[in-house]
CSV table of C-alpha atoms and ligand atoms in Angstrom, one decimal:
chain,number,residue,atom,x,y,z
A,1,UNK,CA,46.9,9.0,-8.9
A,2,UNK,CA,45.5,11.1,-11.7
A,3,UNK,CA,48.2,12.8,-13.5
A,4,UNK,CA,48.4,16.7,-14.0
A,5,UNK,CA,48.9,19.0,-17.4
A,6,UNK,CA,51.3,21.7,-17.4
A,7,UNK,CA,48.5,24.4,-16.3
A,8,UNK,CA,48.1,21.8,-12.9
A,9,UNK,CA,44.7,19.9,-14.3
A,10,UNK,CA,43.9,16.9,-13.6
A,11,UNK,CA,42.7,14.0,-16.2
A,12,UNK,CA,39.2,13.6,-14.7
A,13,UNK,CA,36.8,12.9,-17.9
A,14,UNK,CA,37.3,11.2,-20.8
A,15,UNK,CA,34.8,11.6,-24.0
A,16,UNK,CA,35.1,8.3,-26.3
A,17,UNK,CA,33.5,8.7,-29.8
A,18,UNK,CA,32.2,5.5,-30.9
A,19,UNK,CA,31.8,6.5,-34.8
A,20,UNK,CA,32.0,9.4,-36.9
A,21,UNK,CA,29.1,8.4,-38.4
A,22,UNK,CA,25.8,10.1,-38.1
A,23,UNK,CA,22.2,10.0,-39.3
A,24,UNK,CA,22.0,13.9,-39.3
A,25,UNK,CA,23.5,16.7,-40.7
A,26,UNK,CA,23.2,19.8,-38.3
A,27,UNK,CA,24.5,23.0,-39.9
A,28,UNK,CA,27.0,23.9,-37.8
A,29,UNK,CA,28.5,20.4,-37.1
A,30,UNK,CA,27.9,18.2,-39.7
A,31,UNK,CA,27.3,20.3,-43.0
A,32,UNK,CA,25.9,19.0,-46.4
A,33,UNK,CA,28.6,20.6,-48.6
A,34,UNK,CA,31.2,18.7,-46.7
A,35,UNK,CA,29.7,15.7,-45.6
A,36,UNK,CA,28.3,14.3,-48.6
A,37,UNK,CA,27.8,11.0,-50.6
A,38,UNK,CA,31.2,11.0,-51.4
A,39,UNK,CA,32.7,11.8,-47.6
A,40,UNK,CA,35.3,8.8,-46.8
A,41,UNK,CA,34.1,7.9,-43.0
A,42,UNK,CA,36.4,5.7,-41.3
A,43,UNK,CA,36.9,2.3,-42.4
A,44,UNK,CA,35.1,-0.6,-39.4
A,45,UNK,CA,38.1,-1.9,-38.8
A,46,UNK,CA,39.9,1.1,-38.1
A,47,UNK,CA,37.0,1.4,-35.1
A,48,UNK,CA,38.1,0.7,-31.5
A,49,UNK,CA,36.5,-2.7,-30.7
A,50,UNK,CA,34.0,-2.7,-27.4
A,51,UNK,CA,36.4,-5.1,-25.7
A,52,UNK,CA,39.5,-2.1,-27.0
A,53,UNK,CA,37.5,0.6,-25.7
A,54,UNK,CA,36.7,-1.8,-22.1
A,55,UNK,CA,40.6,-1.7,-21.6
A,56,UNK,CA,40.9,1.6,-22.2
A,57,UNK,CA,38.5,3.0,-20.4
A,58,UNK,CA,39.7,0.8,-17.3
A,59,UNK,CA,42.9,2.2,-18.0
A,60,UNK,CA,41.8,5.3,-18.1
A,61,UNK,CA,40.0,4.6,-14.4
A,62,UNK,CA,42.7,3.9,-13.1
A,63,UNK,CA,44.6,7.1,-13.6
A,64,UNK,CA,41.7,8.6,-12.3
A,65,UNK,CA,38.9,9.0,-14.8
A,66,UNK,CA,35.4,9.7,-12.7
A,67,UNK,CA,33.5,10.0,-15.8
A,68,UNK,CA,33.3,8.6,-19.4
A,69,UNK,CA,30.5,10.3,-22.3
A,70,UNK,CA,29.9,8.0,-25.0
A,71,UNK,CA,29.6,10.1,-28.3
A,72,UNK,CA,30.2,10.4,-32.0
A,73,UNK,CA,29.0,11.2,-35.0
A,74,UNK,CA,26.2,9.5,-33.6
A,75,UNK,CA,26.5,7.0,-30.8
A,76,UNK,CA,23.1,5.1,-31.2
A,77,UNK,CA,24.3,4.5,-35.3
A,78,UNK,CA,27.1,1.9,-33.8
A,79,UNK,CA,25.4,-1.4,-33.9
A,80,UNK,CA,24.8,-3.2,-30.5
A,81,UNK,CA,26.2,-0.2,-28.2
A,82,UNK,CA,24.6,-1.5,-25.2
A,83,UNK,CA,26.8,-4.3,-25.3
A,84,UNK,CA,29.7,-1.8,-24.7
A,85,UNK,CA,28.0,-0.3,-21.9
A,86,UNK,CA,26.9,-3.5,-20.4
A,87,UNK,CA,31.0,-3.8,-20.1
A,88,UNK,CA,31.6,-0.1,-19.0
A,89,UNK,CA,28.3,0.1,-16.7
A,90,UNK,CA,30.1,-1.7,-14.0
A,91,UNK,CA,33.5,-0.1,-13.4
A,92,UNK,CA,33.7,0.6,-9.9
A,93,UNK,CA,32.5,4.1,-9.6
A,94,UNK,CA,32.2,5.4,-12.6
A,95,UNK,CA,29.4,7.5,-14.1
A,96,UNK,CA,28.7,6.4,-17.4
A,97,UNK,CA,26.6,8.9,-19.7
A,98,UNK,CA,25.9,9.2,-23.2
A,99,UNK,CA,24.7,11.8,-25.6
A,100,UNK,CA,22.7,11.6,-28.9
A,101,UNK,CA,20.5,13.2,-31.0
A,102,UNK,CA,17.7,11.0,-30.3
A,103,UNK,CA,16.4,9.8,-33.4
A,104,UNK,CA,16.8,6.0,-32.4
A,105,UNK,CA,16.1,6.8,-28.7
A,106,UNK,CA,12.7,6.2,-28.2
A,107,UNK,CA,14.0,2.4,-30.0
A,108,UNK,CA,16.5,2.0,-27.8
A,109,UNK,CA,16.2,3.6,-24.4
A,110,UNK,CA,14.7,0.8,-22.6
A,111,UNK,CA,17.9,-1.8,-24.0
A,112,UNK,CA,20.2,1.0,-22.8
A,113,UNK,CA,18.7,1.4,-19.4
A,114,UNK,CA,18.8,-2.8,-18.8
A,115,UNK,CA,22.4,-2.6,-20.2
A,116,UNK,CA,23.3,-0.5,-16.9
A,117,UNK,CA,22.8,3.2,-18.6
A,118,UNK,CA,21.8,5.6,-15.8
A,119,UNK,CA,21.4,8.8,-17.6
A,120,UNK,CA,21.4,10.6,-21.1
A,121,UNK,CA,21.8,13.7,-22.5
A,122,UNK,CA,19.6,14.5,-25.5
A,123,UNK,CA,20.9,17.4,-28.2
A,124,UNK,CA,17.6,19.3,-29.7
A,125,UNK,CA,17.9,22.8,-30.8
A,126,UNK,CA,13.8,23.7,-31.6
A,127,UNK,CA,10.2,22.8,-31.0
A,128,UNK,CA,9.5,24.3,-34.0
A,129,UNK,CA,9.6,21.4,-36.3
A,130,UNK,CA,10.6,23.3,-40.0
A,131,UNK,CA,13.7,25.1,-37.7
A,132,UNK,CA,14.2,22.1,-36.5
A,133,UNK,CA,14.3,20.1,-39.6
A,134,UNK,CA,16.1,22.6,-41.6
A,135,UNK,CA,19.0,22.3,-38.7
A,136,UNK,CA,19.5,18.8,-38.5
A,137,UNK,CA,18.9,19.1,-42.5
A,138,UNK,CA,17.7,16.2,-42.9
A,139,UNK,CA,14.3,16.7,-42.2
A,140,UNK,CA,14.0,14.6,-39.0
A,141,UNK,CA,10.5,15.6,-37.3
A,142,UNK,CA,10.8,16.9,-33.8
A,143,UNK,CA,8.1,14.7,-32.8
A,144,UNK,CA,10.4,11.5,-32.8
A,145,UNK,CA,12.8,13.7,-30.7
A,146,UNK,CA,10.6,14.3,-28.3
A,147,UNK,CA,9.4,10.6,-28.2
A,148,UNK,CA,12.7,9.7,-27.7
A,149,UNK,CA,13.0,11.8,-24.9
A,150,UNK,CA,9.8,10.4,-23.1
A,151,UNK,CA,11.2,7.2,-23.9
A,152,UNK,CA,14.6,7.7,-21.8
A,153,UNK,CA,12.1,9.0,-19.2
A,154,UNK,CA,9.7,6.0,-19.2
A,155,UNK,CA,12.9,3.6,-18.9
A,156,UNK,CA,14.2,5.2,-16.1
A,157,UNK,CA,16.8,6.8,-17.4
A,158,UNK,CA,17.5,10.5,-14.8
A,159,UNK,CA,18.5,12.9,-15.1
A,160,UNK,CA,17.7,13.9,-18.7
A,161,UNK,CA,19.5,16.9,-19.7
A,162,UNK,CA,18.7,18.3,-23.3
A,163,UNK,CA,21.5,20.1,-25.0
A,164,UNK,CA,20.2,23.2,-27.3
A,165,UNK,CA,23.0,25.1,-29.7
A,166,UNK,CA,21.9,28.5,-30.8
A,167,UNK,CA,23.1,30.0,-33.6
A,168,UNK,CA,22.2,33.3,-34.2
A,169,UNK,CA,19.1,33.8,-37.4
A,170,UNK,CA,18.3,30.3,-36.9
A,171,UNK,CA,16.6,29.1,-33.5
A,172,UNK,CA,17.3,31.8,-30.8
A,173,UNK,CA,13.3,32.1,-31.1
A,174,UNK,CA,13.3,28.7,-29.8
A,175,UNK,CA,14.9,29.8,-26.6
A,176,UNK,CA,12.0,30.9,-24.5
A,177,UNK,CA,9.7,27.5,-26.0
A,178,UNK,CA,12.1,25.1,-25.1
A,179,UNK,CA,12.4,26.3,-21.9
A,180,UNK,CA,9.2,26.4,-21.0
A,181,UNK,CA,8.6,22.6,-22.4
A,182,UNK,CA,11.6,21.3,-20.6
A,183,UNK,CA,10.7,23.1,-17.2
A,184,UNK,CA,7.1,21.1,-17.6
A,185,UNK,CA,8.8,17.7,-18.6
A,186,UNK,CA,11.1,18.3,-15.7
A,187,UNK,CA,14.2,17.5,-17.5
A,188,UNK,CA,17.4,20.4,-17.5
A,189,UNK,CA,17.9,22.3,-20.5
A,190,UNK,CA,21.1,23.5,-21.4
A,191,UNK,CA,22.3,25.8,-24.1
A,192,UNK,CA,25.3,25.7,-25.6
A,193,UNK,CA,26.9,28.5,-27.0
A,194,UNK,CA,27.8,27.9,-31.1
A,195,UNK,CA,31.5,27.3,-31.9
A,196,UNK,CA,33.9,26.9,-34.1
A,197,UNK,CA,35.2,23.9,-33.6
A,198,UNK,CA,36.7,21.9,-37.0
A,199,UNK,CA,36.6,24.1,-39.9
A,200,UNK,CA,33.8,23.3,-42.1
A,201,UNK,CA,30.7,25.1,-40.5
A,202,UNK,CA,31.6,28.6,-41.5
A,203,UNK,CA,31.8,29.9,-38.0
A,204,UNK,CA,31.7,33.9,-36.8
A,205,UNK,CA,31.2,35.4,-34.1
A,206,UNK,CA,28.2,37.2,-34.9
A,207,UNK,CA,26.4,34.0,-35.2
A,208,UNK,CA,27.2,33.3,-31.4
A,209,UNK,CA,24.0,34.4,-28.9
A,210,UNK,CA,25.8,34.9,-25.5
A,211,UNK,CA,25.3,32.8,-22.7
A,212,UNK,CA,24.0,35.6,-20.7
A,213,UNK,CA,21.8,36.8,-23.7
A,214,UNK,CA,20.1,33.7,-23.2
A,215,UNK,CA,19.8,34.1,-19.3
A,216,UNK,CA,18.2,37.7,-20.1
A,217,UNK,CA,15.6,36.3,-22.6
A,218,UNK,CA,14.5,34.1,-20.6
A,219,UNK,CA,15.0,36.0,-17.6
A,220,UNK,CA,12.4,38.4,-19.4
A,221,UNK,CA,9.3,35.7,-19.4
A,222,UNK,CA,10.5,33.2,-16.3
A,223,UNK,CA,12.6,34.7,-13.4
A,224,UNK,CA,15.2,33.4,-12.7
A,225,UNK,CA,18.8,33.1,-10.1
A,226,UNK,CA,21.7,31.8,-10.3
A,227,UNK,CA,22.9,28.4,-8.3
A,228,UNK,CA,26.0,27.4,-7.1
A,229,UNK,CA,28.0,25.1,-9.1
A,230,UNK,CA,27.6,21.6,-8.3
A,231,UNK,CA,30.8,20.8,-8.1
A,232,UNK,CA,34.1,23.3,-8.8
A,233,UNK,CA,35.0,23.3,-12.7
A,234,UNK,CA,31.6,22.6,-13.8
A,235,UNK,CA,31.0,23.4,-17.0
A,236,UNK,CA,27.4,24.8,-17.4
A,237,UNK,CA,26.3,27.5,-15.1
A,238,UNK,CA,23.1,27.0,-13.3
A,239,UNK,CA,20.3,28.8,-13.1
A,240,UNK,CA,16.7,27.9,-11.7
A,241,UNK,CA,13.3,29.7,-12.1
A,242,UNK,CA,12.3,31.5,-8.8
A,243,UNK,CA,9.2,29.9,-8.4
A,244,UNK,CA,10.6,26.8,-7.7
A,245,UNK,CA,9.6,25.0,-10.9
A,246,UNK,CA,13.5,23.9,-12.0
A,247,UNK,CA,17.2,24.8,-13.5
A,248,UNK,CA,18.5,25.1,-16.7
A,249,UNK,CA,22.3,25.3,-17.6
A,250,UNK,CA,24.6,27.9,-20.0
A,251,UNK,CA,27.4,26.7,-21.2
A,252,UNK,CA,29.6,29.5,-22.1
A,253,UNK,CA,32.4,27.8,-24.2
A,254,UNK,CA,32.9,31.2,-26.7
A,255,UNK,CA,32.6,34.1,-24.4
A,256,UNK,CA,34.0,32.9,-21.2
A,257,UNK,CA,36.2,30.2,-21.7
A,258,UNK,CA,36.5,27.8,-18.7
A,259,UNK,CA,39.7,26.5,-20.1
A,260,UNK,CA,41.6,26.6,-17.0
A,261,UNK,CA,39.2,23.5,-14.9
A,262,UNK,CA,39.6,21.4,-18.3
A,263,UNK,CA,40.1,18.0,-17.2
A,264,UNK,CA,38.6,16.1,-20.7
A,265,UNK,CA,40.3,13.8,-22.5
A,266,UNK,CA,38.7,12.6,-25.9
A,267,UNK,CA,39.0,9.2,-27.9
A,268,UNK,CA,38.4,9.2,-31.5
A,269,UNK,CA,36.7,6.1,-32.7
A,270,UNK,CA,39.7,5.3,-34.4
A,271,UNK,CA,41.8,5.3,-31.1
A,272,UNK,CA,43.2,8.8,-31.3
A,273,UNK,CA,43.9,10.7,-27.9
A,274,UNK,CA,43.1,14.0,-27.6
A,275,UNK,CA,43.5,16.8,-25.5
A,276,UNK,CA,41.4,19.4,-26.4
A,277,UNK,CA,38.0,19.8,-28.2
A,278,UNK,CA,40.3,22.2,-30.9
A,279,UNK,CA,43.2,20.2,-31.1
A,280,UNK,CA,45.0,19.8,-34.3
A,281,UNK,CA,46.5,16.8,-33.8
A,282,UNK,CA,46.0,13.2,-31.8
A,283,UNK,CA,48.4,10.5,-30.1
A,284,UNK,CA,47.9,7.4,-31.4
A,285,UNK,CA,46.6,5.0,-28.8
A,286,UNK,CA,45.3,2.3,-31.0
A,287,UNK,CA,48.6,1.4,-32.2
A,288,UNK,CA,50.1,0.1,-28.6
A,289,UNK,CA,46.7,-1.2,-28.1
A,290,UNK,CA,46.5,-3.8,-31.4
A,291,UNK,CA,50.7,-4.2,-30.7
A,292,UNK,CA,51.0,-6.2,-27.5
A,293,UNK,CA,51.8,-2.8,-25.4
A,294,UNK,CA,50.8,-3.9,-21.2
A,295,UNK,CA,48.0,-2.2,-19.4
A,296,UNK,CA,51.2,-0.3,-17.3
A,297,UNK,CA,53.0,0.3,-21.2
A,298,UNK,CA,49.3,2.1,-22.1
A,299,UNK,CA,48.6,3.8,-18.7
A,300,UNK,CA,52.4,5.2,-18.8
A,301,UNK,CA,51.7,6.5,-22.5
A,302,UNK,CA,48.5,8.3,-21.2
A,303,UNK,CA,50.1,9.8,-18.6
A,304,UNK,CA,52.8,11.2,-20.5
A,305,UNK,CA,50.3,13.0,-23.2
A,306,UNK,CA,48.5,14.5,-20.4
A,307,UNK,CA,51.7,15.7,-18.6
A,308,UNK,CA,52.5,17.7,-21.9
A,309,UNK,CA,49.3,19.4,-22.0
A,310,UNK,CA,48.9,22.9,-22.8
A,311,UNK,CA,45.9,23.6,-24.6
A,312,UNK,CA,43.4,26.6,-23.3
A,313,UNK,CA,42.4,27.2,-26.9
A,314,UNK,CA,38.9,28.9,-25.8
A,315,UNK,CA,41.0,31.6,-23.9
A,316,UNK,CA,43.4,32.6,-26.6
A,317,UNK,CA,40.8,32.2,-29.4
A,318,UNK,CA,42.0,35.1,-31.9
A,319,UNK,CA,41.1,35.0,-35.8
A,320,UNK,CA,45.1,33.2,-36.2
A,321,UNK,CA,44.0,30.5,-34.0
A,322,UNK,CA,40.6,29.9,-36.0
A,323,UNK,CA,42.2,29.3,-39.2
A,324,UNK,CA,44.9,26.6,-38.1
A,325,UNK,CA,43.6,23.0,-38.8
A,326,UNK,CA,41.2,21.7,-36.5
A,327,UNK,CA,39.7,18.2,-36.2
A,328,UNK,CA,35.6,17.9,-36.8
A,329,UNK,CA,33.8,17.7,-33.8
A,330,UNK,CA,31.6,14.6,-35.1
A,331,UNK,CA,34.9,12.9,-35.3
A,332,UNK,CA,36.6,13.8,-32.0
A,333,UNK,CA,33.1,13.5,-30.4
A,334,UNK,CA,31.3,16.7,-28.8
B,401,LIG,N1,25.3,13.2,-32.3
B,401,LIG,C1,25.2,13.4,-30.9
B,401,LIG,C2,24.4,14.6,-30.6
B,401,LIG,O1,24.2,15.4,-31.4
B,401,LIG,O2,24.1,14.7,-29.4
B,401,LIG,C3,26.6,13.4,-30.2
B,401,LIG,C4,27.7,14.1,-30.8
B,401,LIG,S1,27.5,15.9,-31.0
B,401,LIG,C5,29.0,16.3,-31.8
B,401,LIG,C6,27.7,16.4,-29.3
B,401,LIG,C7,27.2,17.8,-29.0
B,401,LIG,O3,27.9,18.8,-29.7
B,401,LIG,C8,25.7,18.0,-29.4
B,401,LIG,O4,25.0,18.5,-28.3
B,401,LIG,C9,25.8,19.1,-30.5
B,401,LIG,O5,24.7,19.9,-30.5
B,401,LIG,C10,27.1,19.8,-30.1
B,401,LIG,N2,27.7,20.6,-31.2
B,401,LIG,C11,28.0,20.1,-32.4
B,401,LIG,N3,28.6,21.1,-33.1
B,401,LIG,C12,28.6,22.2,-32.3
B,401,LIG,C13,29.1,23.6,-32.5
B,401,LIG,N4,29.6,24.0,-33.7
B,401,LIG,N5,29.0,24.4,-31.5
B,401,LIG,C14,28.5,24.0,-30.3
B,401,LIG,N6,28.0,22.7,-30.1
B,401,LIG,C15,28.1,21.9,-31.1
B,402,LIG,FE1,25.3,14.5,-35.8
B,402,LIG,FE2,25.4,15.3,-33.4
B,402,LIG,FE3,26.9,16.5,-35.2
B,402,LIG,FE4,24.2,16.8,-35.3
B,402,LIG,S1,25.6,17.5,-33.7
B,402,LIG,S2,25.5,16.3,-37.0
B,402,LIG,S3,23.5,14.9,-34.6
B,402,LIG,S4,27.1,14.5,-34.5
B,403,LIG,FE1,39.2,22.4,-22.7
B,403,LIG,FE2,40.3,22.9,-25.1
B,403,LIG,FE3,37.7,23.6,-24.6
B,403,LIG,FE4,39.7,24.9,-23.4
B,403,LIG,S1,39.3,24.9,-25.5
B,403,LIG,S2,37.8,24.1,-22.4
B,403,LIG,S3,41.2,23.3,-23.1
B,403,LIG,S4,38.6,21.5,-24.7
């Protein structure tokens, strides 16, 4: 039986971040200025193990997880990651997803399909390879993106979705492109509205194009209608284009919170439990894991977290809420 929070939700997902490592920098994640040459990432043995993570996750099942996302940092920098999901692939029911940035995609795809990977979610925020470079900043060409992305397809890998942040004076001219390239490819677009999550990517809330300004734009050049939801509580809206030709998703995290169908749960890489994307503070799972605690010790420990759950953070956003400490979203994974 899945346990409920305080507000009545139910533990339904759970996000594991399997470093807070990664091999870009995007602006509004992963900045320069803070993430430098000197930036003290977490020590390798601090890092859940596969086989840790394995338990947990069946743990996790058990009190009714339907869906794990592997993340990061960068999940495709952790060495041999398909031996993980070759252990998670075949929990009883469970849909198993991932999401990168694709730069070691179009390497890897076909090892993560074998290992039991069904589908993928790909983050790319431009077509236009000097927005594109100066966002990752670290000038990473689009090209190997997009390789990367017709490598997942070529392996089998379906559905692809592709996640797009805009941020306002930076890509929204990229909106109307990448639609149109994604609605050819046949693969859902998404865009994600820009947030503040952590505290070192300066955020405001004039940098944040709307969810609907994005439906309008491309509205303008390619019809579109909304869809039902595909299941209650989903997170991105759906649209498709009224000729027929596909969907695309808005995911509206800043101006309309969807706080109140939350049901994610996040693992750092280091083990820590979270409850919500702007949480300040984690529970500590990797300690009863490495000290002997049972699977029922663990399960009852998860369950008691979750029970105390209040967050709704994107409802009761406020400029006192932005400035209390926040944990990066490359370390609590995305
Ligand atoms: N490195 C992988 C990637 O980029 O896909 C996985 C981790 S990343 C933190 C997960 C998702 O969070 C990405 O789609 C990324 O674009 C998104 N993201 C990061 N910072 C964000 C922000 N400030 N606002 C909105 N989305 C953000
Ligand atoms: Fe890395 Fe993903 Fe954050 Fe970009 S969004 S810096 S790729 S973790
Ligand atoms: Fe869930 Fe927290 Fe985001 Fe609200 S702000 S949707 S509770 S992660």
């Amino acid at each position: 039986m899945s346990p409920q929070d305080r507000l009545g939700r139910p533990l339904r997902d759970l996000r594991i971040s399997v470093t807070d490592r990664c091999n870009f920098r995007c602006v509004y994640c992963m900045p320069k200025e803070v993430f430098g040459k000197d930036f003290q990432f977490l020590d390798r043995k601090a890092l859940l193990s596969f086989e840790e993570i394995e338990r947990v996750a069946r743990i996790f099942h058990r009190l009714g997880i339907e869906k794990v996302r592997l993340t990061g940092g960068e999940p495709l920098v952790r060495r041999n990651l398909e031996l993980l999901i070759e252990k998670l692939a075949p929990i009883d029911g469970l849909d198993l997803t991932l999401t990168t940035n694709g730069a070691l995609l179009a390497a890897k795809a076909k090892r993560l399909r074998e290992a039991g990977l069904r589908r993928i979610t790909v983050s790319l925020d431009s077509l236009d390879d000097a927005v594109f470079r100066a966002m990752n900043d670290v000038d990473f060409p689009v090209r190997r993106v997009v390789e990367g992305i017709d490598a997942a397809a070529a392996a089998g890998l379906a559905p692809i979705k592709v996640n797009m942040v805009v941020k306002r004076g930076l890509n929204e001219h990229s909106i109307v492109p990448m639609a149109r390239f994604f609605r050819d490819r046949g693969h859902i677009l998404r865009f994600i509205e820009y947030m503040d999550v952590g505290h070192s990517n300066g955020w405001r809330m004039d940098d944040v194009v709307s969810a609907t300004e994005v439906v309008e734009r491309i509205d303008r050049e390619l019809p579109l209608e909304p869809v039902d939801p595909n299941y209650p509580g989903e997170v991105a809206k759906r649209w498709r284009y009224r000729d027929g030709s596909g969907e695309i998703g808005v995911i509206a995290s800043v101006t309309q919170a969807f706080c109140r169908t939350c049901t994610r749960a996040r693992l750092s890489a280091e083990g820590q439990l979270y409850t919500c994307l702007f949480a300040s503070s984690g529970h500590d799972l990797r300690a009863p894991v490495r000290s002997g605690a049972s699977d029922n010790d663990i399960a009852a420990f998860i369950e008691r977290v979750w029970r105390g759950r209040s967050d709704r953070y994107s409802e009761i956003r406020s400029e006192h809420t932005q400035s209390r400490g926040k944990i990066e979203m490359s370390y609590i994974g995305g």
